[in-house]
PDB file of C-alpha atoms in Angstrom:
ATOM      1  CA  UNK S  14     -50.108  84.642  10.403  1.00  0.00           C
ATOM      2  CA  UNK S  15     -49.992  82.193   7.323  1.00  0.00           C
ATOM      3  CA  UNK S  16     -53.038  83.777   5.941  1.00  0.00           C
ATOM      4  CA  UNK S  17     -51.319  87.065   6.047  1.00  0.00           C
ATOM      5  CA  UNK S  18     -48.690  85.669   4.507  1.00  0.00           C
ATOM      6  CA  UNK S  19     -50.635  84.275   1.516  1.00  0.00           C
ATOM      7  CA  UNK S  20     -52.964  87.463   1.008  1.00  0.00           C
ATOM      8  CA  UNK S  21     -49.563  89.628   1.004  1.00  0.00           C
ATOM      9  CA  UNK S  22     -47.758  86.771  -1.656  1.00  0.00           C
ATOM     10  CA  UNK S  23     -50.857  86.878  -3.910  1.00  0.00           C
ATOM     11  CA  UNK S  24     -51.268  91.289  -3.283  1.00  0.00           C
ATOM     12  CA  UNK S  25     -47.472  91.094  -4.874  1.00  0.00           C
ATOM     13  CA  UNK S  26     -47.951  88.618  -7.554  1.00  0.00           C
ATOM     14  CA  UNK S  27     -50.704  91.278  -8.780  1.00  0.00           C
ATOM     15  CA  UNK S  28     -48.537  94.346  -8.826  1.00  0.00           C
ATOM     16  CA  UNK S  29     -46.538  92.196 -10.854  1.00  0.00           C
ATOM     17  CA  UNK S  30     -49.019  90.978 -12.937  1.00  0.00           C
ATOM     18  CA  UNK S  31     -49.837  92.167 -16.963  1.00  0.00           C
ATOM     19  CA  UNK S  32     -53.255  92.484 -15.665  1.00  0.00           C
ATOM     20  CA  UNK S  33     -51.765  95.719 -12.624  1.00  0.00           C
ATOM     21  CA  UNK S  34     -49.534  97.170 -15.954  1.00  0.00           C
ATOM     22  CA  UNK S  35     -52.047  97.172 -18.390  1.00  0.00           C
ATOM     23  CA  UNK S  36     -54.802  98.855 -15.847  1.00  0.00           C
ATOM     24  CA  UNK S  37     -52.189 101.163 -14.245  1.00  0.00           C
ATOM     25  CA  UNK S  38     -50.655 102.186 -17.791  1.00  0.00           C
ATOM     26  CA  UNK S  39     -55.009 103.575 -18.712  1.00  0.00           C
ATOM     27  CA  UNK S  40     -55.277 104.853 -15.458  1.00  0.00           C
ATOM     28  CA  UNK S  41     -52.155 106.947 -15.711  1.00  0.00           C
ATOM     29  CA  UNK S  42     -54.358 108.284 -19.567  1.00  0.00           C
ATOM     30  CA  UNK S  43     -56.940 108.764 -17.336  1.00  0.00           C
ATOM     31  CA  UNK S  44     -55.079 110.903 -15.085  1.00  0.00           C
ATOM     32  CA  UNK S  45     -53.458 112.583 -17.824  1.00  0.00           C
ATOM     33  CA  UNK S  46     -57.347 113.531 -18.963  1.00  0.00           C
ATOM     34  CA  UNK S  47     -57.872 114.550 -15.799  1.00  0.00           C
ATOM     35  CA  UNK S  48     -54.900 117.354 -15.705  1.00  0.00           C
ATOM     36  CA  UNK S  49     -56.017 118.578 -19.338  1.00  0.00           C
ATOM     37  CA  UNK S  50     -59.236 119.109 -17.393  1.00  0.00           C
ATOM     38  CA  UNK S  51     -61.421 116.847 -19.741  1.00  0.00           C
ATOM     39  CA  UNK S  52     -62.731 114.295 -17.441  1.00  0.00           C
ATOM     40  CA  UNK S  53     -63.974 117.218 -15.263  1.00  0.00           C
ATOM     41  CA  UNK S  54     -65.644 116.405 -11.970  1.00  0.00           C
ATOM     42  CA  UNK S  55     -66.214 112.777 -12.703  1.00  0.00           C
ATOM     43  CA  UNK S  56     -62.021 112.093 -12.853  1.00  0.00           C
ATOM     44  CA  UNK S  57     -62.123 109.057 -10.271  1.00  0.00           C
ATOM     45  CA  UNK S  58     -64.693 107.013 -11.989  1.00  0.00           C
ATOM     46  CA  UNK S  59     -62.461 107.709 -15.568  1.00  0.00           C
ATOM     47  CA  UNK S  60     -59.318 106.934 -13.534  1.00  0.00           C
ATOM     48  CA  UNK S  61     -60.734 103.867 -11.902  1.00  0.00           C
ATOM     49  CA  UNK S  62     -62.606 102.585 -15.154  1.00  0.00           C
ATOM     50  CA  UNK S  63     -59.932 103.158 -17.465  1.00  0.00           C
ATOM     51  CA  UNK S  64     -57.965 101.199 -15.242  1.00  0.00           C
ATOM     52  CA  UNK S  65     -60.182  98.357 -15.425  1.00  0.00           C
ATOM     53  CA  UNK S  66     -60.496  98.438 -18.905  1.00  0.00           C
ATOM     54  CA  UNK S  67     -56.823  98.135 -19.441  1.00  0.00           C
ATOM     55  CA  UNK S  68     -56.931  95.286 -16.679  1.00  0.00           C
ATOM     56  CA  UNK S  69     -59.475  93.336 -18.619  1.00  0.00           C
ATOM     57  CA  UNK S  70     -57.902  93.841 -22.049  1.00  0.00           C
ATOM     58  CA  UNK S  71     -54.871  92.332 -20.036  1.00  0.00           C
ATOM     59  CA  UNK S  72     -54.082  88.644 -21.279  1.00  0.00           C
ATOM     60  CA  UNK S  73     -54.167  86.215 -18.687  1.00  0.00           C
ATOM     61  CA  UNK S  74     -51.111  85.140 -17.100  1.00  0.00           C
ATOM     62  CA  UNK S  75     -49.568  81.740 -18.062  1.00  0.00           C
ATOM     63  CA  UNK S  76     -48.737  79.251 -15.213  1.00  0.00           C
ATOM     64  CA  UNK S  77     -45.123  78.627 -14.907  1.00  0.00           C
ATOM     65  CA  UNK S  78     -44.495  74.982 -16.635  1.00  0.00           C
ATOM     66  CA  UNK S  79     -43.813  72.346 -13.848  1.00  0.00           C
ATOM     67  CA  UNK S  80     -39.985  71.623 -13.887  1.00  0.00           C
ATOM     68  CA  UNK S  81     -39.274  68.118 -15.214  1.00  0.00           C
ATOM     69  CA  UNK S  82     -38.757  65.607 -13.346  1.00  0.00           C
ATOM     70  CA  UNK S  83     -34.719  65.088 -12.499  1.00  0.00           C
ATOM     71  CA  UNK S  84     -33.480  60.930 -12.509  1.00  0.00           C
ATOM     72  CA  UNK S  85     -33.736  60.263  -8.935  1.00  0.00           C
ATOM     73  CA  UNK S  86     -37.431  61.029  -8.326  1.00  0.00           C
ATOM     74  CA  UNK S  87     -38.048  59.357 -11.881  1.00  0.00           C
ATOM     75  CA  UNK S  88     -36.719  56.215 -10.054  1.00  0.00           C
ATOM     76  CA  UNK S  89     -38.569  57.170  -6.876  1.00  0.00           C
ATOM     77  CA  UNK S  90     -41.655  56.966  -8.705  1.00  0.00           C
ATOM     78  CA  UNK S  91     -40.897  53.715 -10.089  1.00  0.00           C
ATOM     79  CA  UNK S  92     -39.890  52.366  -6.546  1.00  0.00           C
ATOM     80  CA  UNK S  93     -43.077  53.504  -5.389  1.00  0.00           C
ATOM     81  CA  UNK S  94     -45.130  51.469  -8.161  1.00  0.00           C
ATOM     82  CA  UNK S  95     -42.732  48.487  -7.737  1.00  0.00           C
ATOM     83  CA  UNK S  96     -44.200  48.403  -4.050  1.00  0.00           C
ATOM     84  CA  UNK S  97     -47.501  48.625  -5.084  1.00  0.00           C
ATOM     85  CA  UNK S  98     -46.857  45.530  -7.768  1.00  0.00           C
ATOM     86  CA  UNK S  99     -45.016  43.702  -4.638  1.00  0.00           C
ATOM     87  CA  UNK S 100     -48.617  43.927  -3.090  1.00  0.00           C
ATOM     88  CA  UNK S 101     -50.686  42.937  -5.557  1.00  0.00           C
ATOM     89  CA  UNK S 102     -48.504  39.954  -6.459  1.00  0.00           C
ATOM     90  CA  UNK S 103     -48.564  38.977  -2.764  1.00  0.00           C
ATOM     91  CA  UNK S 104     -52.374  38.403  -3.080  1.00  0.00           C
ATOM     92  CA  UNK S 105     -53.001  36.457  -6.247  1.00  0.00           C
ATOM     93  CA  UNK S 106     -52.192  32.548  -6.612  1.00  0.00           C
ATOM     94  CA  UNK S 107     -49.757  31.238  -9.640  1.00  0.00           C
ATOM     95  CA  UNK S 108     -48.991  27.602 -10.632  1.00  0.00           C
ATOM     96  CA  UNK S 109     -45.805  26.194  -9.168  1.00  0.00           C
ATOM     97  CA  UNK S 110     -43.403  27.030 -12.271  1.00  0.00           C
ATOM     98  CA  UNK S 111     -44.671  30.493 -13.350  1.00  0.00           C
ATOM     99  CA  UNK S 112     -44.758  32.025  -9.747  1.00  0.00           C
ATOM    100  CA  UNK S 113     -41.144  30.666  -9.299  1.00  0.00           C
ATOM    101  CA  UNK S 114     -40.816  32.704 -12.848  1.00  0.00           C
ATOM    102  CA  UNK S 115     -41.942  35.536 -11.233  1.00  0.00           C
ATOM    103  CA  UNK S 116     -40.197  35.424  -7.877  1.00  0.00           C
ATOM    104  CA  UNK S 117     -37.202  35.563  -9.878  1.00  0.00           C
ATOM    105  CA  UNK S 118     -38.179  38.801 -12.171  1.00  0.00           C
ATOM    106  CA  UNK S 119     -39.088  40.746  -8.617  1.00  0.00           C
ATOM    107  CA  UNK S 120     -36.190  40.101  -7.667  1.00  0.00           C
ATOM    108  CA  UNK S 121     -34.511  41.434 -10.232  1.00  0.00           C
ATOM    109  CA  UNK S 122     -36.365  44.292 -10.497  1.00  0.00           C
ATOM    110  CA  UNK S 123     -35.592  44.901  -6.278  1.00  0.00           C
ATOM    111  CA  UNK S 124     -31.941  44.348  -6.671  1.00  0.00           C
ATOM    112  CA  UNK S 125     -31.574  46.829  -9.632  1.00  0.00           C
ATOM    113  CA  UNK S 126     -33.861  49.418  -7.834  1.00  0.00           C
ATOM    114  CA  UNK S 127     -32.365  48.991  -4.736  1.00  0.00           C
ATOM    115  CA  UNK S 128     -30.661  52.377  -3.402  1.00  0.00           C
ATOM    116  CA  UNK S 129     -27.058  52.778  -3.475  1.00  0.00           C
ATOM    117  CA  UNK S 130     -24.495  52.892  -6.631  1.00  0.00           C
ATOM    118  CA  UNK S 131     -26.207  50.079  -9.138  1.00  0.00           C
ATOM    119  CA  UNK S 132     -29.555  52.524  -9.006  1.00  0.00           C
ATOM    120  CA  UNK S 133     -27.385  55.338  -9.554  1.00  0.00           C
ATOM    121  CA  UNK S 134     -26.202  53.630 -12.778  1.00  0.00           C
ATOM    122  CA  UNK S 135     -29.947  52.748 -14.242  1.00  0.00           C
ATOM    123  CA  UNK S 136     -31.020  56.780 -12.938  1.00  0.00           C
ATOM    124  CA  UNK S 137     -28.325  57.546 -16.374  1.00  0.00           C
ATOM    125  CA  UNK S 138     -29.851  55.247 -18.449  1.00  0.00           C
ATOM    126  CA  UNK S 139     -33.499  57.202 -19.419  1.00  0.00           C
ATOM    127  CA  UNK S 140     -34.000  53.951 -21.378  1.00  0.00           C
ATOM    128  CA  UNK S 141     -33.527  51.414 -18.835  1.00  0.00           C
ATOM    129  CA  UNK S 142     -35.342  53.178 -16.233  1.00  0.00           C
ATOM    130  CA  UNK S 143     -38.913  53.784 -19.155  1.00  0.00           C
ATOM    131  CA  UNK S 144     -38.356  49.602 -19.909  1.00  0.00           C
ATOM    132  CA  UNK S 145     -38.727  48.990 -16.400  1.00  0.00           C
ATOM    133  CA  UNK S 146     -41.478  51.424 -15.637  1.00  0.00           C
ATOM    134  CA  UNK S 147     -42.925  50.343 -18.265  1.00  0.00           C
ATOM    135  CA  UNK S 148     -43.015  46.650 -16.934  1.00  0.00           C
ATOM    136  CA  UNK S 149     -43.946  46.981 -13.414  1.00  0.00           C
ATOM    137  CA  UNK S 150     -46.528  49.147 -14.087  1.00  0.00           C
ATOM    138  CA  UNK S 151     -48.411  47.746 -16.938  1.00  0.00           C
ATOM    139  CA  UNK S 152     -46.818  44.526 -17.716  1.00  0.00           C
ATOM    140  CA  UNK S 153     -46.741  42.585 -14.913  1.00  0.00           C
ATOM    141  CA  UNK S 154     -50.282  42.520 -13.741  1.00  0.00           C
ATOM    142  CA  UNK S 155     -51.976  42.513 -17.226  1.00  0.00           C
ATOM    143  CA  UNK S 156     -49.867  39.233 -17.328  1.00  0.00           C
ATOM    144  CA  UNK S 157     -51.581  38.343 -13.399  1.00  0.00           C
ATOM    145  CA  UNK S 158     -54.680  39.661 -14.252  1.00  0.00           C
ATOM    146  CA  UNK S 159     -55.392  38.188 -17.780  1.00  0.00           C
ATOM    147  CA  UNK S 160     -54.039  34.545 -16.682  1.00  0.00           C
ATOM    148  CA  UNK S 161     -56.968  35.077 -13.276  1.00  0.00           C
ATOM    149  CA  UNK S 162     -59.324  36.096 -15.708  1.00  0.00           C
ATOM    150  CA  UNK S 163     -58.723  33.490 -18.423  1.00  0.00           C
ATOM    151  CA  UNK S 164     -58.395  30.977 -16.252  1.00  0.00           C
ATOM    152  CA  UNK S 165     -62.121  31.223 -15.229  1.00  0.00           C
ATOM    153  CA  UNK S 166     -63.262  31.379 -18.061  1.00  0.00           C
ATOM    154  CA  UNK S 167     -61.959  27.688 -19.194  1.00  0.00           C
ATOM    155  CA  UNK S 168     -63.132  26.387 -16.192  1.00  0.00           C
ATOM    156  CA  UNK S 169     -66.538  27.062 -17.410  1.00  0.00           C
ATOM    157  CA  UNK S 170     -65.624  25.974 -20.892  1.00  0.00           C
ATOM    158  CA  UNK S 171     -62.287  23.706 -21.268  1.00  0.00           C
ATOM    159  CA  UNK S 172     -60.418  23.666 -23.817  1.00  0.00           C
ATOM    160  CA  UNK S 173     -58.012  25.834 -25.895  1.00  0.00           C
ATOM    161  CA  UNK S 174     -54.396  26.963 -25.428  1.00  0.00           C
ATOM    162  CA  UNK S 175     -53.672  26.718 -21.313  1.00  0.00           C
ATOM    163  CA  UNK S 176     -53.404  29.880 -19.699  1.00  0.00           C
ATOM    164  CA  UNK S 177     -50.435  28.623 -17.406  1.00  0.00           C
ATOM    165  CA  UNK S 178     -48.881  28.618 -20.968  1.00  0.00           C
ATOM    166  CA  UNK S 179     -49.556  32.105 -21.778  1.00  0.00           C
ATOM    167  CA  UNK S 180     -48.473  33.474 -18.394  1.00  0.00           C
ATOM    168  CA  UNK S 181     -45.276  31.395 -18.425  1.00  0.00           C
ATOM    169  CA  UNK S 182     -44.404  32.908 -21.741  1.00  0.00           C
ATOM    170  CA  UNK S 183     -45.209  36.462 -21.139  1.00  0.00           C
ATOM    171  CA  UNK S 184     -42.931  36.321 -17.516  1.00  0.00           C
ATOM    172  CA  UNK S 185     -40.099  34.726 -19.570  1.00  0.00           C
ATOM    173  CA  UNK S 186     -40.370  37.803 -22.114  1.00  0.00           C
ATOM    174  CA  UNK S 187     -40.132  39.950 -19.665  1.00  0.00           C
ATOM    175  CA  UNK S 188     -37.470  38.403 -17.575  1.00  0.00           C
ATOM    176  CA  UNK S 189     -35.307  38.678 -21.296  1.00  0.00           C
ATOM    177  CA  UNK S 190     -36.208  42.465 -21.297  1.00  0.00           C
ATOM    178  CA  UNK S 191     -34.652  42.465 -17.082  1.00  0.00           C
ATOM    179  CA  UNK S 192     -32.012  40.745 -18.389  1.00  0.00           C
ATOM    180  CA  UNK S 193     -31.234  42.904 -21.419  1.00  0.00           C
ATOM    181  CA  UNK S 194     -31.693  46.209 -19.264  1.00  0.00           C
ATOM    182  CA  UNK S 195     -28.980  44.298 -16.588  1.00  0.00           C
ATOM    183  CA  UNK S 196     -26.797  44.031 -19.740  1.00  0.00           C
ATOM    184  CA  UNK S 197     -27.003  47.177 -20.907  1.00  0.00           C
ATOM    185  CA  UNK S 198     -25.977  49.213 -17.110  1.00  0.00           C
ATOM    186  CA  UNK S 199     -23.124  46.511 -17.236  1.00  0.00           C
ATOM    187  CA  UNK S 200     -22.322  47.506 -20.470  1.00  0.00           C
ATOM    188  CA  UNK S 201     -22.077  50.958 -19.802  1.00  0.00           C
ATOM    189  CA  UNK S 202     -19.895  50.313 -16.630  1.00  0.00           C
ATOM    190  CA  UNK S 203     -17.675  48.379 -18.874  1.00  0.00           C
ATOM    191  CA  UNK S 204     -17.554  51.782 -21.022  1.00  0.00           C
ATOM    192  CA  UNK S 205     -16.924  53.871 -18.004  1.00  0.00           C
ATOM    193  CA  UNK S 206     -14.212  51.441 -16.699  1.00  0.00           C
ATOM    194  CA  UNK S 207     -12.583  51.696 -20.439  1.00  0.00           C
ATOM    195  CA  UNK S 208     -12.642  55.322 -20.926  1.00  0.00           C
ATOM    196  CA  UNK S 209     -10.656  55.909 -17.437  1.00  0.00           C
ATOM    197  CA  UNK S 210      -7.962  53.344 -18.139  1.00  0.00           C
ATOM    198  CA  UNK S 211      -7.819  54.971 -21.477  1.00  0.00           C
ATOM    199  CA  UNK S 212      -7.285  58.600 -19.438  1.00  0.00           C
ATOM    200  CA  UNK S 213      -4.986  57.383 -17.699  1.00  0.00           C
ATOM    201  CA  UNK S 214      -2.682  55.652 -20.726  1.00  0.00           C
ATOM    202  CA  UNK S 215      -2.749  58.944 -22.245  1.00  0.00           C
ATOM    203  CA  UNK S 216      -2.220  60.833 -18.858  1.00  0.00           C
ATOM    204  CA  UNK S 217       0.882  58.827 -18.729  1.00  0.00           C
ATOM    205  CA  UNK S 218       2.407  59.254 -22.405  1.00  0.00           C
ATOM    206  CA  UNK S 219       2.329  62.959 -21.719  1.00  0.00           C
ATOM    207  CA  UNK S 220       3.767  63.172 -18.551  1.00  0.00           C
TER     208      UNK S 220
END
C-alpha cells in the first residue's frame, strides 16, 4: 500500500512537471501534423518523439528550498549539542580551579537553555542564541582539547607559559560572554516590562 502510494505521488508530481508540459505541448504539434496528414502512417512514433523532444528540452525542476529553521528548533539544536558537550566534559580531567570555572559556565549555559519562559526569552534574541551556539559547540572543547593536548606536550619538554593558565583564561572569557548574553535577555525584559507600564500610563490618560 505505501508503495502505491509513492508511485501514484511521484506519477502526479510528473503531470505537473515542466518536463509533462513541454513534451505534451510537441506532442499536441505532432498530432496537429498528424490531422494535416503529414506524418502519414508513422504518426505515433512523431507523436511520441516529439513529445520526448519537448520533454528533454524541458529544464529541470528546482527543489523547493528547505524552510528555515523557526527559534525553537534553533534552540533545540543547540540543546542537543549542549548534551553532547555535557558528555565530553564528563570524560576529560581539569585542575581544581579551572574545572570549578567550568562547572560554573555549564551551568549557566543549562539554566538559560532550560525549557520554560527564560528559553523563550533567548529563542527572540537571534544574537544570544548564535553566541551561545557558537560557544558550546566550538569553544568549549577547543579550550578542553588544546589544554589535553598542550599539556602533553610540556610534559615531554617543560617549560613555557602553563597551560592551566591558558585554559583558566579562555573559560573566564567565555563565562564574560554567558554573562553578557544573561545581561542582555534581562535587559530586554527590563524593555518589555517598560513598554507595558508605559501602555498602560497612556491607556489611562485617555480613558
Amino acid at each position: 500500500m505505501a508503495t502505491n502510494k509513492v508511485l501514484g505521488t511521484g506519477f502526479l508530481h510528473y503531470l505537473e512537471s515542466k518536463k509533462n508540459l513541454a513534451g505534451s505541448a510537441c506532442g499536441v504539434l505532432g498530432l496537429g501534423l498528424t490531422l494535416t496528414g503529414a506524418a502519414g502512417a508513422y504518426w505515433p512514433a512523431v507523436v511520441a518523439g516529439l513529445y520526448g523532444v519537448g520533454a528533454l528540452a524541458a529544464p529541470p525542476e528546482r527543489p523547493e528550498p528547505p524552510e528555515p529553521e523557526g527559534p525553537t528548533e534553533q534552540l533545540n539544536g543547540v540543546r542537543e549539542q549542549f548534551g553532547r558537550l555535557r558528555e565530553y566534559v564528563a570524560e576529560v580531567e581539569l585542575p581544581a580551579p579551572a574545572e570549578g570555572r567550568l562547572g560554573d559556565l555549564m551551568e549557566l549555559y543549562a539554566a538559560l537553555l532550560e525549557p520554560g519562559w527564560v528559553a523563550d526569552v533567548l529563542a527572540g534574541e537571534p544574537e544570544s542564541v548564535h553566541a551561545l551556539s557558537r560557544a558550546i559547540e566550538l569553544d568549549v572543547p577547543e579550550c578542553v582539547d588544546t589544554y589535553n593536548r598542550t599539556r602533553w606536550w610540556t610534559r615531554l619538554t617543560p617549560g613555557g607559559e602553563s597551560p592551566e593558565r591558558h585554559l583558566e583564561r579562555q573559560l573566564s572569557l567565555l563565562s564574560e560572554e554567558a554573562e553578557r548574553v544573561t545581561a542582555d535577555l534581562r535587559e530586554a525584559e527590563a524593555r518589555r516590562q517598560q513598554t507595558h507600564t508605559t501602555y498602560l500610563e497612556e491607556r489611562g490618560q485617555h480613558s
